[in-house]
Amino acid sequence: MKTLNLTTLSTFVTVIEQGSFSAAAERLGLSQPAVSLQIRQLEQRLGTALVERVGRKARPTAAGAELLAHAGQIEVAVSSAVEAVARHASGSLGRVRLGTGATACIFLLPPLLGALRQKHPGLEITVATGNTAEIVKAVEDNLLDIALVTLPASGRMLEITPVMDDAFVAIAPRGTALPEKVTAVAMATLPLLLFEPGGNTRLIVDRWFAKSGVTLNPVMSLGSVEAIKAMVGAGLGCAILPEMAVPKEKRSDLVIRPLSPRLHRQLAVVVRRDKRLNRGLKAALDALLAIMSPSHSPGQTTAASR
């Protein structure tokens, strides 16, 4: 495979631009023999003549014209690569690929990511949403750098750190008569709107009903917490949602009650154990771990991560 020396390539471009070896040598601050040597080395490397003399002018051969057509692209690509690496080396910029669930993305992450970007304005953050299994698999495959997901989650190569307990609440259209604490039996008498099957949040809710011997028969299953709230607000049924999905300032149109027995989910930060933490990723990891609830100590990880 032929390789190019970027210095000799630059010299070749300068010779063609200046139209002579002597003018290129003056422009580059080199001797004319040094310029001629670099052109010969480049021609030997590529196995063909690149420059021909027509009178007193140096012009590209057909092969030289082909190389000249690519030289600009090569220089731009190399410059972009050097700049990108320099940003990582300086720690001023970088990219973090974050995965999470839709509810956390909407209601938990915006202020956290806003503060992170304010502190590190050069940090590029991309966010992907999905269920826990999808997001964890992407972290394992190194398609995502870090994740905030609903437990349970597991993986031999993963460090899984619980950071937050998020209680569930019952919500109903305004005017609905709900007891002060809502049981599974009471919820089962109402038209239910639930998350679609397949995610950990729906699994947690299903198990809560099953422990009370209640068979679920939802009138509708939806994939979006905002869609569920809209349907409840329109009077189409009741739902069980993570409390974070019902901000206090938006509760006037809903009846909201705690559940009995208490139902909650755990959110955890997931990262590969062998993941190299550059400054950008370390900043993102620290920001996520900072939401840790008092019930978890900073060093605590799930058994699945050990």
mmCIF file of C-alpha atoms in Angstrom:
data_model
loop_
_atom_site.group_PDB
_atom_site.id
_atom_site.type_symbol
_atom_site.label_atom_id
_atom_site.label_comp_id
_atom_site.label_asym_id
_atom_site.label_seq_id
_atom_site.Cartn_x
_atom_site.Cartn_y
_atom_site.Cartn_z
ATOM 1 C CA MET A 1 0.000 0.000 0.000
ATOM 2 C CA LYS A 2 1.378 3.407 -1.027
ATOM 3 C CA THR A 3 1.657 6.034 1.692
ATOM 4 C CA LEU A 4 2.121 9.767 1.410
ATOM 5 C CA ASN A 5 4.519 11.984 3.303
ATOM 6 C CA LEU A 6 2.525 15.137 4.017
ATOM 7 C CA THR A 7 5.623 17.347 3.864
ATOM 8 C CA THR A 8 6.615 16.159 0.389
ATOM 9 C CA LEU A 9 2.987 16.439 -0.740
ATOM 10 C CA SER A 10 2.911 20.062 0.438
ATOM 11 C CA THR A 11 6.185 20.720 -1.383
ATOM 12 C CA PHE A 12 4.750 19.231 -4.588
ATOM 13 C CA VAL A 13 1.701 21.507 -4.352
ATOM 14 C CA THR A 14 3.939 24.542 -3.789
ATOM 15 C CA VAL A 15 6.093 23.704 -6.840
ATOM 16 C CA ILE A 16 3.000 23.539 -9.051
ATOM 17 C CA GLU A 17 1.515 26.694 -7.560
ATOM 18 C CA GLN A 18 4.779 28.669 -7.932
ATOM 19 C CA GLY A 19 5.551 27.220 -11.330
ATOM 20 C CA SER A 20 9.218 26.429 -10.626
ATOM 21 C CA PHE A 21 11.478 24.614 -8.193
ATOM 22 C CA SER A 22 13.432 27.772 -7.414
ATOM 23 C CA ALA A 23 10.329 29.820 -6.620
ATOM 24 C CA ALA A 24 8.981 26.980 -4.441
ATOM 25 C CA ALA A 25 12.317 26.761 -2.624
ATOM 26 C CA GLU A 26 12.233 30.486 -1.905
ATOM 27 C CA ARG A 27 8.631 30.264 -0.698
ATOM 28 C CA LEU A 28 9.362 27.300 1.579
ATOM 29 C CA GLY A 29 12.703 28.613 2.861
ATOM 30 C CA LEU A 30 14.572 25.608 1.449
ATOM 31 C CA SER A 31 17.378 25.123 -1.031
ATOM 32 C CA GLN A 32 16.443 24.184 -4.572
ATOM 33 C CA PRO A 33 18.241 20.796 -4.299
ATOM 34 C CA ALA A 34 16.171 20.037 -1.168
ATOM 35 C CA VAL A 35 12.959 20.744 -3.045
ATOM 36 C CA SER A 36 14.083 18.607 -5.985
ATOM 37 C CA LEU A 37 14.947 15.762 -3.591
ATOM 38 C CA GLN A 38 11.500 15.835 -1.990
ATOM 39 C CA ILE A 39 9.797 15.689 -5.398
ATOM 40 C CA ARG A 40 11.993 12.734 -6.431
ATOM 41 C CA GLN A 41 11.154 10.924 -3.186
ATOM 42 C CA LEU A 42 7.448 11.483 -3.765
ATOM 43 C CA GLU A 43 7.699 10.237 -7.359
ATOM 44 C CA GLN A 44 9.652 7.163 -6.236
ATOM 45 C CA ARG A 45 7.053 6.465 -3.557
ATOM 46 C CA LEU A 46 4.196 6.651 -6.069
ATOM 47 C CA GLY A 47 6.139 5.051 -8.917
ATOM 48 C CA THR A 48 5.464 7.695 -11.535
ATOM 49 C CA ALA A 49 6.580 11.137 -12.668
ATOM 50 C CA LEU A 50 4.547 13.973 -11.178
ATOM 51 C CA VAL A 51 6.284 17.114 -12.461
ATOM 52 C CA GLU A 52 7.545 17.960 -15.918
ATOM 53 C CA ARG A 53 9.421 21.005 -17.126
ATOM 54 C CA VAL A 54 7.906 22.855 -20.065
ATOM 55 C CA GLY A 55 10.379 25.576 -20.935
ATOM 56 C CA ARG A 56 11.219 27.216 -17.648
ATOM 57 C CA LYS A 57 7.874 26.274 -16.045
ATOM 58 C CA ALA A 58 7.207 23.277 -13.808
ATOM 59 C CA ARG A 59 3.848 21.704 -14.656
ATOM 60 C CA PRO A 60 2.040 18.601 -13.386
ATOM 61 C CA THR A 61 2.045 15.441 -15.486
ATOM 62 C CA ALA A 62 -1.274 13.616 -15.929
ATOM 63 C CA ALA A 63 -0.515 11.683 -12.734
ATOM 64 C CA GLY A 64 0.552 14.896 -11.010
ATOM 65 C CA ALA A 65 -2.748 16.539 -11.966
ATOM 66 C CA GLU A 66 -4.609 13.589 -10.404
ATOM 67 C CA LEU A 67 -2.636 13.976 -7.185
ATOM 68 C CA LEU A 68 -3.117 17.743 -7.191
ATOM 69 C CA ALA A 69 -6.894 17.260 -7.399
ATOM 70 C CA HIS A 70 -6.809 15.268 -4.143
ATOM 71 C CA ALA A 71 -4.193 17.311 -2.315
ATOM 72 C CA GLY A 72 -6.615 19.985 -1.118
ATOM 73 C CA GLN A 73 -8.987 17.391 0.318
ATOM 74 C CA ILE A 74 -6.095 15.622 2.023
ATOM 75 C CA GLU A 75 -4.886 18.834 3.644
ATOM 76 C CA VAL A 76 -8.398 19.726 4.851
ATOM 77 C CA ALA A 77 -8.953 16.229 6.267
ATOM 78 C CA VAL A 78 -5.597 16.242 8.068
ATOM 79 C CA SER A 79 -6.215 19.735 9.457
ATOM 80 C CA SER A 80 -9.650 18.718 10.741
ATOM 81 C CA ALA A 81 -8.230 15.571 12.338
ATOM 82 C CA VAL A 82 -5.446 17.490 14.080
ATOM 83 C CA GLU A 83 -7.916 20.096 15.380
ATOM 84 C CA ALA A 84 -10.279 17.399 16.683
ATOM 85 C CA VAL A 85 -7.494 15.583 18.519
ATOM 86 C CA ALA A 86 -6.152 18.859 19.888
ATOM 87 C CA ARG A 87 -9.543 19.656 21.397
ATOM 88 C CA HIS A 88 -9.557 16.312 23.214
ATOM 89 C CA ALA A 89 -5.962 16.713 24.312
ATOM 90 C CA SER A 90 -6.634 20.132 25.783
ATOM 91 C CA GLY A 91 -9.779 18.900 27.513
ATOM 92 C CA SER A 92 -11.695 21.923 26.246
ATOM 93 C CA LEU A 93 -13.970 19.936 23.970
ATOM 94 C CA GLY A 94 -15.103 16.403 23.382
ATOM 95 C CA ARG A 95 -18.164 14.332 22.665
ATOM 96 C CA VAL A 96 -20.330 12.386 25.096
ATOM 97 C CA ARG A 97 -22.916 9.915 23.800
ATOM 98 C CA LEU A 98 -25.579 9.543 26.476
ATOM 99 C CA GLY A 99 -28.445 7.061 26.518
ATOM 100 C CA THR A 100 -31.527 7.225 28.736
ATOM 101 C CA GLY A 101 -35.253 6.630 28.940
ATOM 102 C CA ALA A 102 -37.733 9.107 27.518
ATOM 103 C CA THR A 103 -39.096 10.151 30.931
ATOM 104 C CA ALA A 104 -35.675 10.948 32.400
ATOM 105 C CA CYS A 105 -34.727 12.707 29.158
ATOM 106 C CA ILE A 106 -37.738 15.018 29.404
ATOM 107 C CA PHE A 107 -38.026 15.666 33.129
ATOM 108 C CA LEU A 108 -34.642 15.009 34.744
ATOM 109 C CA LEU A 109 -31.835 15.701 32.304
ATOM 110 C CA PRO A 110 -32.567 19.192 30.854
ATOM 111 C CA PRO A 111 -31.371 21.229 33.875
ATOM 112 C CA LEU A 112 -28.492 18.814 34.474
ATOM 113 C CA LEU A 113 -27.295 18.969 30.866
ATOM 114 C CA GLY A 114 -27.869 22.715 30.776
ATOM 115 C CA ALA A 115 -25.573 23.201 33.755
ATOM 116 C CA LEU A 116 -23.026 20.832 32.224
ATOM 117 C CA ARG A 117 -22.959 22.746 28.943
ATOM 118 C CA GLN A 118 -22.713 26.062 30.794
ATOM 119 C CA LYS A 119 -19.694 24.787 32.671
ATOM 120 C CA HIS A 120 -18.187 23.106 29.590
ATOM 121 C CA PRO A 121 -19.480 25.087 26.573
ATOM 122 C CA GLY A 122 -17.285 23.174 24.140
ATOM 123 C CA LEU A 123 -18.657 19.788 25.144
ATOM 124 C CA GLU A 124 -20.740 18.073 22.455
ATOM 125 C CA ILE A 125 -23.538 15.956 23.957
ATOM 126 C CA THR A 126 -25.724 13.595 21.960
ATOM 127 C CA VAL A 127 -28.686 11.898 23.650
ATOM 128 C CA ALA A 128 -30.372 8.674 22.547
ATOM 129 C CA THR A 129 -33.570 7.372 24.150
ATOM 130 C CA GLY A 130 -34.904 3.835 24.421
ATOM 131 C CA ASN A 131 -35.777 1.150 26.919
ATOM 132 C CA THR A 132 -33.208 -0.174 29.381
ATOM 133 C CA ALA A 133 -32.281 -3.283 27.374
ATOM 134 C CA GLU A 134 -31.612 -1.257 24.222
ATOM 135 C CA ILE A 135 -29.599 1.421 25.981
ATOM 136 C CA VAL A 136 -27.510 -1.012 28.043
ATOM 137 C CA LYS A 137 -26.721 -3.066 24.930
ATOM 138 C CA ALA A 138 -25.545 0.110 23.190
ATOM 139 C CA VAL A 139 -23.222 0.890 26.127
ATOM 140 C CA GLU A 140 -21.858 -2.672 26.037
ATOM 141 C CA ASP A 141 -21.240 -2.342 22.286
ATOM 142 C CA ASN A 142 -19.546 1.049 22.842
ATOM 143 C CA LEU A 143 -22.162 2.801 20.707
ATOM 144 C CA LEU A 144 -22.972 4.932 23.759
ATOM 145 C CA ASP A 145 -20.486 6.192 26.356
ATOM 146 C CA ILE A 146 -22.760 6.376 29.379
ATOM 147 C CA ALA A 147 -26.374 5.762 30.299
ATOM 148 C CA LEU A 148 -29.011 6.621 32.876
ATOM 149 C CA VAL A 149 -31.538 3.790 32.939
ATOM 150 C CA THR A 150 -34.221 2.135 35.046
ATOM 151 C CA LEU A 151 -33.049 -0.951 36.937
ATOM 152 C CA PRO A 152 -32.776 -3.889 36.635
ATOM 153 C CA ALA A 153 -29.788 -3.809 34.314
ATOM 154 C CA SER A 154 -26.857 -6.184 34.040
ATOM 155 C CA GLY A 155 -23.666 -6.790 32.124
ATOM 156 C CA ARG A 156 -20.364 -8.428 32.950
ATOM 157 C CA MET A 157 -18.360 -5.467 31.639
ATOM 158 C CA LEU A 158 -20.565 -2.785 33.173
ATOM 159 C CA GLU A 159 -20.273 -0.571 36.224
ATOM 160 C CA ILE A 160 -23.848 0.054 37.394
ATOM 161 C CA THR A 161 -24.370 2.691 40.087
ATOM 162 C CA PRO A 162 -27.879 3.382 41.479
ATOM 163 C CA VAL A 163 -28.366 7.124 41.857
ATOM 164 C CA MET A 164 -32.050 7.819 42.443
ATOM 165 C CA ASP A 165 -35.299 6.359 43.778
ATOM 166 C CA ASP A 166 -38.263 7.625 41.770
ATOM 167 C CA ALA A 167 -41.674 6.957 43.322
ATOM 168 C CA PHE A 168 -44.744 6.201 41.233
ATOM 169 C CA VAL A 169 -48.057 7.973 41.667
ATOM 170 C CA ALA A 170 -51.595 7.419 40.477
ATOM 171 C CA ILE A 171 -52.995 10.159 38.260
ATOM 172 C CA ALA A 172 -56.594 10.683 37.226
ATOM 173 C CA PRO A 173 -58.677 13.363 35.464
ATOM 174 C CA ARG A 174 -59.660 16.333 37.606
ATOM 175 C CA GLY A 175 -62.772 15.558 39.652
ATOM 176 C CA THR A 176 -62.057 11.812 39.951
ATOM 177 C CA ALA A 177 -62.638 10.469 43.451
ATOM 178 C CA LEU A 178 -59.442 8.717 44.544
ATOM 179 C CA PRO A 179 -58.548 7.544 48.056
ATOM 180 C CA GLU A 180 -55.664 9.264 49.842
ATOM 181 C CA LYS A 181 -53.487 6.237 49.073
ATOM 182 C CA VAL A 182 -54.399 4.203 46.007
ATOM 183 C CA THR A 183 -54.163 0.403 46.035
ATOM 184 C CA ALA A 184 -53.843 -1.953 43.094
ATOM 185 C CA VAL A 185 -57.397 -3.186 43.708
ATOM 186 C CA ALA A 186 -58.728 0.377 43.577
ATOM 187 C CA MET A 187 -56.802 1.154 40.393
ATOM 188 C CA ALA A 188 -58.105 -2.000 38.723
ATOM 189 C CA THR A 189 -61.678 -0.682 38.997
ATOM 190 C CA LEU A 190 -60.761 2.311 36.818
ATOM 191 C CA PRO A 191 -59.995 2.491 33.083
ATOM 192 C CA LEU A 192 -56.213 2.135 32.954
ATOM 193 C CA LEU A 193 -53.726 3.744 30.593
ATOM 194 C CA LEU A 194 -50.304 2.110 30.884
ATOM 195 C CA PHE A 195 -46.898 2.197 29.283
ATOM 196 C CA GLU A 196 -46.601 -0.210 26.378
ATOM 197 C CA PRO A 197 -45.036 -3.588 27.300
ATOM 198 C CA GLY A 198 -41.322 -4.190 26.825
ATOM 199 C CA GLY A 199 -39.693 -1.648 29.110
ATOM 200 C CA ASN A 200 -38.642 -1.889 32.753
ATOM 201 C CA THR A 201 -41.159 0.767 33.843
ATOM 202 C CA ARG A 202 -44.118 -1.285 32.592
ATOM 203 C CA LEU A 203 -42.595 -4.417 34.123
ATOM 204 C CA ILE A 204 -42.370 -2.719 37.540
ATOM 205 C CA VAL A 205 -46.017 -1.625 37.361
ATOM 206 C CA ASP A 206 -47.179 -5.081 36.224
ATOM 207 C CA ARG A 207 -45.412 -6.709 39.174
ATOM 208 C CA TRP A 208 -47.017 -4.257 41.597
ATOM 209 C CA PHE A 209 -50.470 -5.259 40.391
ATOM 210 C CA ALA A 210 -49.549 -8.963 40.355
ATOM 211 C CA LYS A 211 -48.489 -8.872 44.024
ATOM 212 C CA SER A 212 -52.057 -7.867 44.877
ATOM 213 C CA GLY A 213 -53.508 -10.605 42.693
ATOM 214 C CA VAL A 214 -54.916 -8.094 40.209
ATOM 215 C CA THR A 215 -55.203 -9.013 36.527
ATOM 216 C CA LEU A 216 -54.547 -6.048 34.291
ATOM 217 C CA ASN A 217 -56.841 -5.117 31.432
ATOM 218 C CA PRO A 218 -55.691 -1.654 30.280
ATOM 219 C CA VAL A 219 -57.916 0.271 27.902
ATOM 220 C CA MET A 220 -54.837 1.640 26.186
ATOM 221 C CA SER A 221 -51.047 1.138 26.156
ATOM 222 C CA LEU A 222 -48.842 3.993 24.976
ATOM 223 C CA GLY A 223 -45.125 4.497 24.486
ATOM 224 C CA SER A 224 -44.963 8.113 25.621
ATOM 225 C CA VAL A 225 -45.427 9.539 29.097
ATOM 226 C CA GLU A 226 -46.635 12.791 27.570
ATOM 227 C CA ALA A 227 -49.223 10.908 25.519
ATOM 228 C CA ILE A 228 -50.450 9.134 28.651
ATOM 229 C CA LYS A 229 -50.806 12.419 30.541
ATOM 230 C CA ALA A 230 -52.662 13.972 27.617
ATOM 231 C CA MET A 231 -55.082 11.046 27.507
ATOM 232 C CA VAL A 232 -55.654 11.227 31.267
ATOM 233 C CA GLY A 233 -56.184 14.980 31.021
ATOM 234 C CA ALA A 234 -58.769 14.368 28.305
ATOM 235 C CA GLY A 235 -60.702 12.086 30.673
ATOM 236 C CA LEU A 236 -59.918 8.801 28.909
ATOM 237 C CA GLY A 237 -58.645 6.981 31.972
ATOM 238 C CA CYS A 238 -56.195 6.845 34.872
ATOM 239 C CA ALA A 239 -52.526 5.933 34.957
ATOM 240 C CA ILE A 240 -49.540 5.108 37.112
ATOM 241 C CA LEU A 241 -46.529 7.262 36.281
ATOM 242 C CA PRO A 242 -43.130 8.091 37.767
ATOM 243 C CA GLU A 243 -43.575 11.103 40.022
ATOM 244 C CA MET A 244 -40.885 13.029 38.136
ATOM 245 C CA ALA A 245 -43.182 12.968 35.077
ATOM 246 C CA VAL A 246 -45.768 15.086 36.901
ATOM 247 C CA PRO A 247 -44.054 18.371 37.826
ATOM 248 C CA LYS A 248 -45.751 20.286 40.634
ATOM 249 C CA GLU A 249 -46.453 23.293 38.430
ATOM 250 C CA LYS A 250 -48.506 21.146 36.022
ATOM 251 C CA ARG A 251 -50.724 19.281 38.486
ATOM 252 C CA SER A 252 -53.779 21.552 38.468
ATOM 253 C CA ASP A 253 -55.586 19.511 35.801
ATOM 254 C CA LEU A 254 -54.957 16.159 37.451
ATOM 255 C CA VAL A 255 -55.735 14.270 40.639
ATOM 256 C CA ILE A 256 -52.509 12.782 42.002
ATOM 257 C CA ARG A 257 -52.183 10.280 44.830
ATOM 258 C CA PRO A 258 -49.401 8.098 46.279
ATOM 259 C CA LEU A 259 -49.667 4.327 45.948
ATOM 260 C CA SER A 260 -50.121 1.731 48.667
ATOM 261 C CA PRO A 261 -47.933 -0.209 49.022
ATOM 262 C CA ARG A 262 -45.339 2.298 47.869
ATOM 263 C CA LEU A 263 -44.057 1.684 44.369
ATOM 264 C CA HIS A 264 -40.809 3.089 43.053
ATOM 265 C CA ARG A 265 -38.129 2.482 40.471
ATOM 266 C CA GLN A 266 -34.371 2.892 40.719
ATOM 267 C CA LEU A 267 -32.401 4.874 38.199
ATOM 268 C CA ALA A 268 -28.768 3.944 37.708
ATOM 269 C CA VAL A 269 -25.758 5.235 35.815
ATOM 270 C CA VAL A 270 -24.190 2.655 33.512
ATOM 271 C CA VAL A 271 -20.719 2.805 31.985
ATOM 272 C CA ARG A 272 -18.272 0.189 30.748
ATOM 273 C CA ARG A 273 -15.718 -0.717 33.381
ATOM 274 C CA ASP A 274 -12.921 -0.414 30.834
ATOM 275 C CA LYS A 275 -14.160 2.890 29.432
ATOM 276 C CA ARG A 276 -11.432 5.499 29.225
ATOM 277 C CA LEU A 277 -12.766 8.635 30.878
ATOM 278 C CA ASN A 278 -11.607 11.687 28.991
ATOM 279 C CA ARG A 279 -12.312 15.056 30.605
ATOM 280 C CA GLY A 280 -15.661 15.485 28.859
ATOM 281 C CA LEU A 281 -16.951 12.045 29.795
ATOM 282 C CA LYS A 282 -15.639 12.426 33.353
ATOM 283 C CA ALA A 283 -17.576 15.707 33.668
ATOM 284 C CA ALA A 284 -20.762 14.041 32.398
ATOM 285 C CA LEU A 285 -20.318 11.081 34.740
ATOM 286 C CA ASP A 286 -19.791 13.369 37.735
ATOM 287 C CA ALA A 287 -22.940 15.331 36.807
ATOM 288 C CA LEU A 288 -25.045 12.164 36.665
ATOM 289 C CA LEU A 289 -23.645 10.790 39.906
ATOM 290 C CA ALA A 290 -24.426 14.135 41.578
ATOM 291 C CA ILE A 291 -28.159 13.328 41.432
ATOM 292 C CA MET A 292 -27.539 10.417 43.779
ATOM 293 C CA SER A 293 -30.239 10.113 46.438
ATOM 294 C CA PRO A 294 -29.243 9.920 50.127
ATOM 295 C CA SER A 295 -30.097 6.201 50.251
ATOM 296 C CA HIS A 296 -27.057 5.404 48.088
ATOM 297 C CA SER A 297 -23.444 6.059 48.891
ATOM 298 C CA PRO A 298 -21.174 7.253 46.059
ATOM 299 C CA GLY A 299 -19.260 3.971 45.886
ATOM 300 C CA GLN A 300 -22.268 1.654 45.864
ATOM 301 C CA THR A 301 -22.805 -0.461 42.752
ATOM 302 C CA THR A 302 -25.174 -3.267 41.946
ATOM 303 C CA ALA A 303 -24.048 -6.874 42.086
ATOM 304 C CA ALA A 304 -24.429 -7.076 38.321
ATOM 305 C CA SER A 305 -21.504 -4.742 37.860
ATOM 306 C CA ARG A 306 -19.030 -6.768 39.897
#
